[in-house]
Amino acid sequence: MELNLKKPICFFDLETTGINVAKDRIVEIAILKVYPNGNKESHTWRVNPEMPIPEGASAIHGITDEMVADEPTFKELAPKVYALIKDSDLGGFNSNRFDIPLLAEELLRSEIDFDMKKALSVDVQTIFHKMEKRTLEAAYKFYCNKDLKDAHSAAADTHATYEVLKAQLDKYSDLENDVNFLADFSSHRDHADFAGFISYNEDGVEIFSFGKYKGSLVMDVLEKDSGYFGWLLNADFPLYTKQVLTRIRLQKLNTKF
């Protein structure tokens, strides 16, 4: 079954120096862009992360410091990456919890304004876990009856993810072939930011989910305790979390005028 698309969707996968969204960096990115007419284009870039790649990370994806020493930095690649994804929805495997948050951090560090409010995200892993609860290799074998060669290669994982989603649509009649439906089905809508520091209450309003103001409305806290906002911006929080906080504060300020 081919995807029913109203706009392009970019499936992507990252290989990184680690799993800390705020501190780790991309060492490889692969993007498979699928257009509504079925056409596809694929790009893979190795990236100099401008930091040492830990041996544990290299043991997983096979990419070493020497292999990326002469590759472009992400800041150099960022305009190409953004040009490819800016008009598209996004798809991946565990992308809502890891790949999209880390990509957002890298783009923001590169001074590119990345806002997921402009795109839907389809997390194939979430669909898989809700339906079968297994890994990408098992998903590929289960849905496509194929063995995933070169697992943890960004390009192989990206193409496997795309094939798995199409096979999921063939297998489950209750899944709609519509990116809006798939994004909603695979989303975790309890957080306003990727890292989970800001959640929504039962009325859909942003609240803090940590610290001394846990459970309090973000908008109220930022109005009453301006020093707390300054501390949040200077502390070691992800850039996307800071962007969300800034947006909420600006909304509050705009309502006063």
PDB file of C-alpha atoms in Angstrom:
ATOM      1  CA  MET A   1       0.000   0.000   0.000  1.00  0.00           C
ATOM      2  CA  GLU A   2       1.393   3.403  -0.977  1.00  0.00           C
ATOM      3  CA  LEU A   3       1.004   6.334   1.407  1.00  0.00           C
ATOM      4  CA  ASN A   4      -1.895   8.712   0.849  1.00  0.00           C
ATOM      5  CA  LEU A   5      -0.116  12.057   1.092  1.00  0.00           C
ATOM      6  CA  LYS A   6      -1.341  15.624   0.885  1.00  0.00           C
ATOM      7  CA  LYS A   7       2.207  17.003   1.229  1.00  0.00           C
ATOM      8  CA  PRO A   8       5.675  15.422   1.182  1.00  0.00           C
ATOM      9  CA  ILE A   9       6.847  13.379   4.170  1.00  0.00           C
ATOM     10  CA  CYS A  10      10.512  13.012   5.124  1.00  0.00           C
ATOM     11  CA  PHE A  11      11.513   9.788   6.826  1.00  0.00           C
ATOM     12  CA  PHE A  12      14.824  10.295   8.559  1.00  0.00           C
ATOM     13  CA  ASP A  13      17.259   8.628  10.926  1.00  0.00           C
ATOM     14  CA  LEU A  14      20.176   9.943  12.957  1.00  0.00           C
ATOM     15  CA  GLU A  15      23.361   8.323  14.183  1.00  0.00           C
ATOM     16  CA  THR A  16      24.775  10.347  17.068  1.00  0.00           C
ATOM     17  CA  THR A  17      27.470  10.689  19.707  1.00  0.00           C
ATOM     18  CA  GLY A  18      24.969   9.625  22.389  1.00  0.00           C
ATOM     19  CA  ILE A  19      21.389   9.953  23.621  1.00  0.00           C
ATOM     20  CA  ASN A  20      21.500  13.274  25.495  1.00  0.00           C
ATOM     21  CA  VAL A  21      19.324  15.535  23.346  1.00  0.00           C
ATOM     22  CA  ALA A  22      20.770  18.749  24.780  1.00  0.00           C
ATOM     23  CA  LYS A  23      24.454  17.797  24.567  1.00  0.00           C
ATOM     24  CA  ASP A  24      25.027  15.087  21.959  1.00  0.00           C
ATOM     25  CA  ARG A  25      25.557  15.673  18.252  1.00  0.00           C
ATOM     26  CA  ILE A  26      24.697  14.096  14.906  1.00  0.00           C
ATOM     27  CA  VAL A  27      27.386  12.056  13.117  1.00  0.00           C
ATOM     28  CA  GLU A  28      25.173  10.811  10.269  1.00  0.00           C
ATOM     29  CA  ILE A  29      21.767  11.787   8.918  1.00  0.00           C
ATOM     30  CA  ALA A  30      19.747  10.065   6.216  1.00  0.00           C
ATOM     31  CA  ILE A  31      16.551  11.513   4.759  1.00  0.00           C
ATOM     32  CA  LEU A  32      14.104   9.786   2.429  1.00  0.00           C
ATOM     33  CA  LYS A  33      11.628  12.318   1.047  1.00  0.00           C
ATOM     34  CA  VAL A  34       8.420  10.833  -0.367  1.00  0.00           C
ATOM     35  CA  TYR A  35       6.183  13.056  -2.499  1.00  0.00           C
ATOM     36  CA  PRO A  36       2.392  12.794  -2.912  1.00  0.00           C
ATOM     37  CA  ASN A  37       2.879  11.497  -6.483  1.00  0.00           C
ATOM     38  CA  GLY A  38       5.057   8.646  -5.200  1.00  0.00           C
ATOM     39  CA  ASN A  39       8.387  10.106  -6.285  1.00  0.00           C
ATOM     40  CA  LYS A  40      11.247   9.796  -3.804  1.00  0.00           C
ATOM     41  CA  GLU A  41      14.614  11.365  -3.183  1.00  0.00           C
ATOM     42  CA  SER A  42      17.201  10.137  -0.714  1.00  0.00           C
ATOM     43  CA  HIS A  43      20.168  11.876   0.903  1.00  0.00           C
ATOM     44  CA  THR A  44      22.751  10.675   3.432  1.00  0.00           C
ATOM     45  CA  TRP A  45      25.424  12.831   5.027  1.00  0.00           C
ATOM     46  CA  ARG A  46      28.220  12.037   7.448  1.00  0.00           C
ATOM     47  CA  VAL A  47      28.700  14.893   9.916  1.00  0.00           C
ATOM     48  CA  ASN A  48      31.675  16.156  11.913  1.00  0.00           C
ATOM     49  CA  PRO A  49      30.131  16.503  15.399  1.00  0.00           C
ATOM     50  CA  GLU A  50      32.916  18.815  16.614  1.00  0.00           C
ATOM     51  CA  MET A  51      33.342  16.577  19.662  1.00  0.00           C
ATOM     52  CA  PRO A  52      34.846  13.120  20.268  1.00  0.00           C
ATOM     53  CA  ILE A  53      32.598  10.178  19.455  1.00  0.00           C
ATOM     54  CA  PRO A  54      32.511   7.866  22.513  1.00  0.00           C
ATOM     55  CA  GLU A  55      33.674   4.303  21.906  1.00  0.00           C
ATOM     56  CA  GLY A  56      30.276   3.004  23.035  1.00  0.00           C
ATOM     57  CA  ALA A  57      28.528   5.019  20.333  1.00  0.00           C
ATOM     58  CA  SER A  58      31.023   3.929  17.664  1.00  0.00           C
ATOM     59  CA  ALA A  59      30.466   0.306  18.676  1.00  0.00           C
ATOM     60  CA  ILE A  60      26.769   0.726  17.776  1.00  0.00           C
ATOM     61  CA  HIS A  61      26.906   2.617  14.478  1.00  0.00           C
ATOM     62  CA  GLY A  62      30.507   1.976  13.398  1.00  0.00           C
ATOM     63  CA  ILE A  63      31.358   5.645  12.845  1.00  0.00           C
ATOM     64  CA  THR A  64      34.653   6.836  14.358  1.00  0.00           C
ATOM     65  CA  ASP A  65      36.344  10.212  14.816  1.00  0.00           C
ATOM     66  CA  GLU A  66      38.664   9.510  11.873  1.00  0.00           C
ATOM     67  CA  MET A  67      35.723   8.775   9.562  1.00  0.00           C
ATOM     68  CA  VAL A  68      34.120  12.189  10.112  1.00  0.00           C
ATOM     69  CA  ALA A  69      37.218  14.354  10.608  1.00  0.00           C
ATOM     70  CA  ASP A  70      36.954  15.837   7.097  1.00  0.00           C
ATOM     71  CA  GLU A  71      33.169  15.874   6.865  1.00  0.00           C
ATOM     72  CA  PRO A  72      31.097  19.094   7.096  1.00  0.00           C
ATOM     73  CA  THR A  73      29.731  20.231  10.450  1.00  0.00           C
ATOM     74  CA  PHE A  74      25.986  20.173  10.969  1.00  0.00           C
ATOM     75  CA  LYS A  75      25.908  23.965  10.847  1.00  0.00           C
ATOM     76  CA  GLU A  76      27.356  23.756   7.341  1.00  0.00           C
ATOM     77  CA  LEU A  77      24.783  21.138   6.328  1.00  0.00           C
ATOM     78  CA  ALA A  78      21.838  22.725   8.123  1.00  0.00           C
ATOM     79  CA  PRO A  79      20.580  24.869   5.186  1.00  0.00           C
ATOM     80  CA  LYS A  80      20.431  21.776   2.928  1.00  0.00           C
ATOM     81  CA  VAL A  81      18.698  19.698   5.592  1.00  0.00           C
ATOM     82  CA  TYR A  82      16.166  22.414   6.359  1.00  0.00           C
ATOM     83  CA  ALA A  83      15.453  23.076   2.671  1.00  0.00           C
ATOM     84  CA  LEU A  84      14.633  19.382   2.304  1.00  0.00           C
ATOM     85  CA  ILE A  85      12.276  19.088   5.292  1.00  0.00           C
ATOM     86  CA  LYS A  86      10.701  22.540   5.663  1.00  0.00           C
ATOM     87  CA  ASP A  87       7.684  21.804   3.447  1.00  0.00           C
ATOM     88  CA  SER A  88       7.196  18.263   4.744  1.00  0.00           C
ATOM     89  CA  ASP A  89       5.766  16.177   7.518  1.00  0.00           C
ATOM     90  CA  LEU A  90       8.286  13.967   9.329  1.00  0.00           C
ATOM     91  CA  GLY A  91       8.463  10.219   9.867  1.00  0.00           C
ATOM     92  CA  GLY A  92      10.868   7.978  11.736  1.00  0.00           C
ATOM     93  CA  PHE A  93      11.391   5.155  14.200  1.00  0.00           C
ATOM     94  CA  ASN A  94      11.355   6.517  17.768  1.00  0.00           C
ATOM     95  CA  SER A  95      11.514   9.909  16.091  1.00  0.00           C
ATOM     96  CA  ASN A  96       9.081  11.703  18.428  1.00  0.00           C
ATOM     97  CA  ARG A  97      11.177  10.887  21.492  1.00  0.00           C
ATOM     98  CA  PHE A  98      14.698  11.155  20.059  1.00  0.00           C
ATOM     99  CA  ASP A  99      15.391  11.989  16.411  1.00  0.00           C
ATOM    100  CA  ILE A 100      13.091  15.016  16.091  1.00  0.00           C
ATOM    101  CA  PRO A 101      14.157  16.545  19.451  1.00  0.00           C
ATOM    102  CA  LEU A 102      17.844  16.146  18.607  1.00  0.00           C
ATOM    103  CA  LEU A 103      17.386  17.435  15.054  1.00  0.00           C
ATOM    104  CA  ALA A 104      15.537  20.438  16.476  1.00  0.00           C
ATOM    105  CA  GLU A 105      18.460  21.159  18.813  1.00  0.00           C
ATOM    106  CA  GLU A 106      20.977  20.970  15.969  1.00  0.00           C
ATOM    107  CA  LEU A 107      18.895  23.261  13.742  1.00  0.00           C
ATOM    108  CA  LEU A 108      18.380  25.791  16.522  1.00  0.00           C
ATOM    109  CA  ARG A 109      22.116  25.746  17.300  1.00  0.00           C
ATOM    110  CA  SER A 110      22.612  26.483  13.592  1.00  0.00           C
ATOM    111  CA  GLU A 111      20.310  29.514  13.957  1.00  0.00           C
ATOM    112  CA  ILE A 112      17.514  27.949  11.898  1.00  0.00           C
ATOM    113  CA  ASP A 113      14.064  28.416  13.413  1.00  0.00           C
ATOM    114  CA  PHE A 114      12.590  24.911  13.586  1.00  0.00           C
ATOM    115  CA  ASP A 115       8.994  24.693  14.768  1.00  0.00           C
ATOM    116  CA  MET A 116       7.111  21.384  14.756  1.00  0.00           C
ATOM    117  CA  LYS A 117       3.805  23.265  14.829  1.00  0.00           C
ATOM    118  CA  LYS A 118       4.263  23.532  11.070  1.00  0.00           C
ATOM    119  CA  ALA A 119       4.536  19.767  10.526  1.00  0.00           C
ATOM    120  CA  LEU A 120       2.963  16.468  11.526  1.00  0.00           C
ATOM    121  CA  SER A 121       5.131  13.632  12.817  1.00  0.00           C
ATOM    122  CA  VAL A 122       4.514   9.927  12.271  1.00  0.00           C
ATOM    123  CA  ASP A 123       6.446   7.707  14.685  1.00  0.00           C
ATOM    124  CA  VAL A 124       6.490   4.226  13.188  1.00  0.00           C
ATOM    125  CA  GLN A 125       7.916   2.784  16.416  1.00  0.00           C
ATOM    126  CA  THR A 126       4.913   3.995  18.399  1.00  0.00           C
ATOM    127  CA  ILE A 127       2.530   2.385  15.919  1.00  0.00           C
ATOM    128  CA  PHE A 128       4.605  -0.793  16.108  1.00  0.00           C
ATOM    129  CA  HIS A 129       4.681  -0.802  19.913  1.00  0.00           C
ATOM    130  CA  LYS A 130       0.956  -0.214  20.137  1.00  0.00           C
ATOM    131  CA  MET A 131       0.353  -3.081  17.744  1.00  0.00           C
ATOM    132  CA  GLU A 132       3.187  -5.558  18.367  1.00  0.00           C
ATOM    133  CA  LYS A 133       5.741  -4.116  20.865  1.00  0.00           C
ATOM    134  CA  ARG A 134       9.080  -5.070  19.224  1.00  0.00           C
ATOM    135  CA  THR A 135      12.278  -3.583  17.712  1.00  0.00           C
ATOM    136  CA  LEU A 136      12.944  -2.208  14.207  1.00  0.00           C
ATOM    137  CA  GLU A 137      14.714  -5.409  13.129  1.00  0.00           C
ATOM    138  CA  ALA A 138      11.765  -7.468  14.384  1.00  0.00           C
ATOM    139  CA  ALA A 139       9.304  -5.058  12.766  1.00  0.00           C
ATOM    140  CA  TYR A 140      11.070  -5.395   9.424  1.00  0.00           C
ATOM    141  CA  LYS A 141      11.012  -9.190   9.682  1.00  0.00           C
ATOM    142  CA  PHE A 142       7.427  -9.284  10.975  1.00  0.00           C
ATOM    143  CA  TYR A 143       5.848  -6.876   8.492  1.00  0.00           C
ATOM    144  CA  CYS A 144       8.107  -7.206   5.439  1.00  0.00           C
ATOM    145  CA  ASN A 145       9.510 -10.735   5.945  1.00  0.00           C
ATOM    146  CA  LYS A 146      13.014  -9.391   5.350  1.00  0.00           C
ATOM    147  CA  ASP A 147      16.183  -9.376   7.438  1.00  0.00           C
ATOM    148  CA  LEU A 148      17.482  -5.883   8.170  1.00  0.00           C
ATOM    149  CA  LYS A 149      21.069  -5.794   6.941  1.00  0.00           C
ATOM    150  CA  ASP A 150      23.356  -2.983   8.116  1.00  0.00           C
ATOM    151  CA  ALA A 151      21.154  -2.225  11.134  1.00  0.00           C
ATOM    152  CA  HIS A 152      22.163   1.078  12.780  1.00  0.00           C
ATOM    153  CA  SER A 153      23.220   2.396   9.390  1.00  0.00           C
ATOM    154  CA  ALA A 154      21.137   5.537   9.009  1.00  0.00           C
ATOM    155  CA  ALA A 155      20.266   4.829   5.365  1.00  0.00           C
ATOM    156  CA  ALA A 156      19.266   1.187   5.993  1.00  0.00           C
ATOM    157  CA  ASP A 157      17.160   2.111   9.034  1.00  0.00           C
ATOM    158  CA  THR A 158      15.447   4.943   7.147  1.00  0.00           C
ATOM    159  CA  HIS A 159      14.420   2.783   4.181  1.00  0.00           C
ATOM    160  CA  ALA A 160      13.319  -0.043   6.503  1.00  0.00           C
ATOM    161  CA  THR A 161      11.152   2.392   8.476  1.00  0.00           C
ATOM    162  CA  TYR A 162       9.427   3.572   5.285  1.00  0.00           C
ATOM    163  CA  GLU A 163       8.760  -0.023   4.182  1.00  0.00           C
ATOM    164  CA  VAL A 164       7.453  -1.005   7.628  1.00  0.00           C
ATOM    165  CA  LEU A 165       4.927   1.856   7.670  1.00  0.00           C
ATOM    166  CA  LYS A 166       3.540   0.832   4.274  1.00  0.00           C
ATOM    167  CA  ALA A 167       3.283  -2.782   5.444  1.00  0.00           C
ATOM    168  CA  GLN A 168       1.524  -1.654   8.637  1.00  0.00           C
ATOM    169  CA  LEU A 169      -1.114   0.063   6.510  1.00  0.00           C
ATOM    170  CA  ASP A 170      -1.600  -3.158   4.562  1.00  0.00           C
ATOM    171  CA  LYS A 171      -1.891  -5.269   7.722  1.00  0.00           C
ATOM    172  CA  TYR A 172      -4.127  -3.156   9.978  1.00  0.00           C
ATOM    173  CA  SER A 173      -7.473  -2.177   8.500  1.00  0.00           C
ATOM    174  CA  ASP A 174      -8.114   0.212  11.424  1.00  0.00           C
ATOM    175  CA  LEU A 175      -5.112   2.343  10.451  1.00  0.00           C
ATOM    176  CA  GLU A 176      -6.117   5.111   8.059  1.00  0.00           C
ATOM    177  CA  ASN A 177      -3.822   5.900   5.130  1.00  0.00           C
ATOM    178  CA  ASP A 178      -3.677   9.533   6.116  1.00  0.00           C
ATOM    179  CA  VAL A 179      -0.734  11.379   7.657  1.00  0.00           C
ATOM    180  CA  ASN A 180      -2.996  13.384   9.991  1.00  0.00           C
ATOM    181  CA  PHE A 181      -4.401  10.142  11.421  1.00  0.00           C
ATOM    182  CA  LEU A 182      -0.986   8.435  11.606  1.00  0.00           C
ATOM    183  CA  ALA A 183       0.598  11.440  13.301  1.00  0.00           C
ATOM    184  CA  ASP A 184      -2.184  11.523  15.884  1.00  0.00           C
ATOM    185  CA  PHE A 185      -2.014   7.748  16.431  1.00  0.00           C
ATOM    186  CA  SER A 186       1.773   7.771  16.907  1.00  0.00           C
ATOM    187  CA  SER A 187       2.021  10.935  18.973  1.00  0.00           C
ATOM    188  CA  HIS A 188       2.651  11.545  22.659  1.00  0.00           C
ATOM    189  CA  ARG A 189       0.505  14.624  23.229  1.00  0.00           C
ATOM    190  CA  ASP A 190       1.081  15.055  26.954  1.00  0.00           C
ATOM    191  CA  HIS A 191       4.125  17.303  26.479  1.00  0.00           C
ATOM    192  CA  ALA A 192       4.430  20.775  24.960  1.00  0.00           C
ATOM    193  CA  ASP A 193       8.186  20.344  24.508  1.00  0.00           C
ATOM    194  CA  PHE A 194      10.128  17.281  23.395  1.00  0.00           C
ATOM    195  CA  ALA A 195      11.949  16.689  26.683  1.00  0.00           C
ATOM    196  CA  GLY A 196       8.837  16.648  28.887  1.00  0.00           C
ATOM    197  CA  PHE A 197       9.614  19.653  31.102  1.00  0.00           C
ATOM    198  CA  ILE A 198       6.367  21.324  30.002  1.00  0.00           C
ATOM    199  CA  SER A 199       3.111  19.351  29.942  1.00  0.00           C
ATOM    200  CA  TYR A 200      -0.538  20.099  29.250  1.00  0.00           C
ATOM    201  CA  ASN A 201      -3.226  20.092  31.925  1.00  0.00           C
ATOM    202  CA  GLU A 202      -6.723  18.705  31.335  1.00  0.00           C
ATOM    203  CA  ASP A 203      -7.713  21.996  29.680  1.00  0.00           C
ATOM    204  CA  GLY A 204      -4.817  21.822  27.218  1.00  0.00           C
ATOM    205  CA  VAL A 205      -2.878  24.654  28.885  1.00  0.00           C
ATOM    206  CA  GLU A 206       0.887  24.428  29.446  1.00  0.00           C
ATOM    207  CA  ILE A 207       2.078  23.567  32.981  1.00  0.00           C
ATOM    208  CA  PHE A 208       5.492  22.850  34.471  1.00  0.00           C
ATOM    209  CA  SER A 209       6.112  19.137  35.045  1.00  0.00           C
ATOM    210  CA  PHE A 210       9.193  19.518  37.266  1.00  0.00           C
ATOM    211  CA  GLY A 211      10.700  21.601  40.057  1.00  0.00           C
ATOM    212  CA  LYS A 212       9.169  23.949  42.584  1.00  0.00           C
ATOM    213  CA  TYR A 213       6.423  25.037  40.175  1.00  0.00           C
ATOM    214  CA  LYS A 214       5.411  21.524  39.128  1.00  0.00           C
ATOM    215  CA  GLY A 215       1.730  21.551  38.165  1.00  0.00           C
ATOM    216  CA  SER A 216       1.571  25.350  37.926  1.00  0.00           C
ATOM    217  CA  LEU A 217       0.552  27.193  34.772  1.00  0.00           C
ATOM    218  CA  VAL A 218       3.663  28.238  32.861  1.00  0.00           C
ATOM    219  CA  MET A 219       2.068  31.526  31.822  1.00  0.00           C
ATOM    220  CA  ASP A 220       1.276  32.444  35.455  1.00  0.00           C
ATOM    221  CA  VAL A 221       4.732  31.509  36.733  1.00  0.00           C
ATOM    222  CA  LEU A 222       6.530  33.498  34.038  1.00  0.00           C
ATOM    223  CA  GLU A 223       4.401  36.551  34.869  1.00  0.00           C
ATOM    224  CA  LYS A 224       4.881  36.331  38.651  1.00  0.00           C
ATOM    225  CA  ASP A 225       8.524  35.194  38.770  1.00  0.00           C
ATOM    226  CA  SER A 226      10.515  36.806  35.971  1.00  0.00           C
ATOM    227  CA  GLY A 227      13.749  35.641  37.579  1.00  0.00           C
ATOM    228  CA  TYR A 228      12.691  32.040  37.085  1.00  0.00           C
ATOM    229  CA  PHE A 229      12.364  32.616  33.347  1.00  0.00           C
ATOM    230  CA  GLY A 230      15.883  34.033  33.259  1.00  0.00           C
ATOM    231  CA  TRP A 231      17.205  31.047  35.201  1.00  0.00           C
ATOM    232  CA  LEU A 232      15.520  28.622  32.785  1.00  0.00           C
ATOM    233  CA  LEU A 233      17.063  30.331  29.752  1.00  0.00           C
ATOM    234  CA  ASN A 234      20.554  30.199  31.261  1.00  0.00           C
ATOM    235  CA  ALA A 235      20.302  26.663  32.687  1.00  0.00           C
ATOM    236  CA  ASP A 236      21.152  23.450  30.831  1.00  0.00           C
ATOM    237  CA  PHE A 237      17.728  22.854  29.261  1.00  0.00           C
ATOM    238  CA  PRO A 238      17.203  21.857  25.597  1.00  0.00           C
ATOM    239  CA  LEU A 239      16.947  24.764  23.182  1.00  0.00           C
ATOM    240  CA  TYR A 240      13.495  23.657  22.044  1.00  0.00           C
ATOM    241  CA  THR A 241      12.225  23.779  25.647  1.00  0.00           C
ATOM    242  CA  LYS A 242      13.558  27.326  25.898  1.00  0.00           C
ATOM    243  CA  GLN A 243      11.886  28.201  22.599  1.00  0.00           C
ATOM    244  CA  VAL A 244       8.520  26.946  23.897  1.00  0.00           C
ATOM    245  CA  LEU A 245       8.941  28.945  27.119  1.00  0.00           C
ATOM    246  CA  THR A 246       9.812  32.076  25.161  1.00  0.00           C
ATOM    247  CA  ARG A 247       6.765  31.608  22.920  1.00  0.00           C
ATOM    248  CA  ILE A 248       4.467  31.270  25.950  1.00  0.00           C
ATOM    249  CA  ARG A 249       5.966  34.374  27.554  1.00  0.00           C
ATOM    250  CA  LEU A 250       5.572  36.399  24.352  1.00  0.00           C
ATOM    251  CA  GLN A 251       1.935  35.295  24.073  1.00  0.00           C
ATOM    252  CA  LYS A 252       1.347  36.567  27.603  1.00  0.00           C
ATOM    253  CA  LEU A 253       3.050  39.887  26.859  1.00  0.00           C
ATOM    254  CA  ASN A 254       1.075  40.339  23.634  1.00  0.00           C
ATOM    255  CA  THR A 255      -2.234  39.925  25.468  1.00  0.00           C
ATOM    256  CA  LYS A 256      -1.373  42.934  27.598  1.00  0.00           C
ATOM    257  CA  PHE A 257      -1.255  45.269  24.601  1.00  0.00           C
TER     258      PHE A 257
END
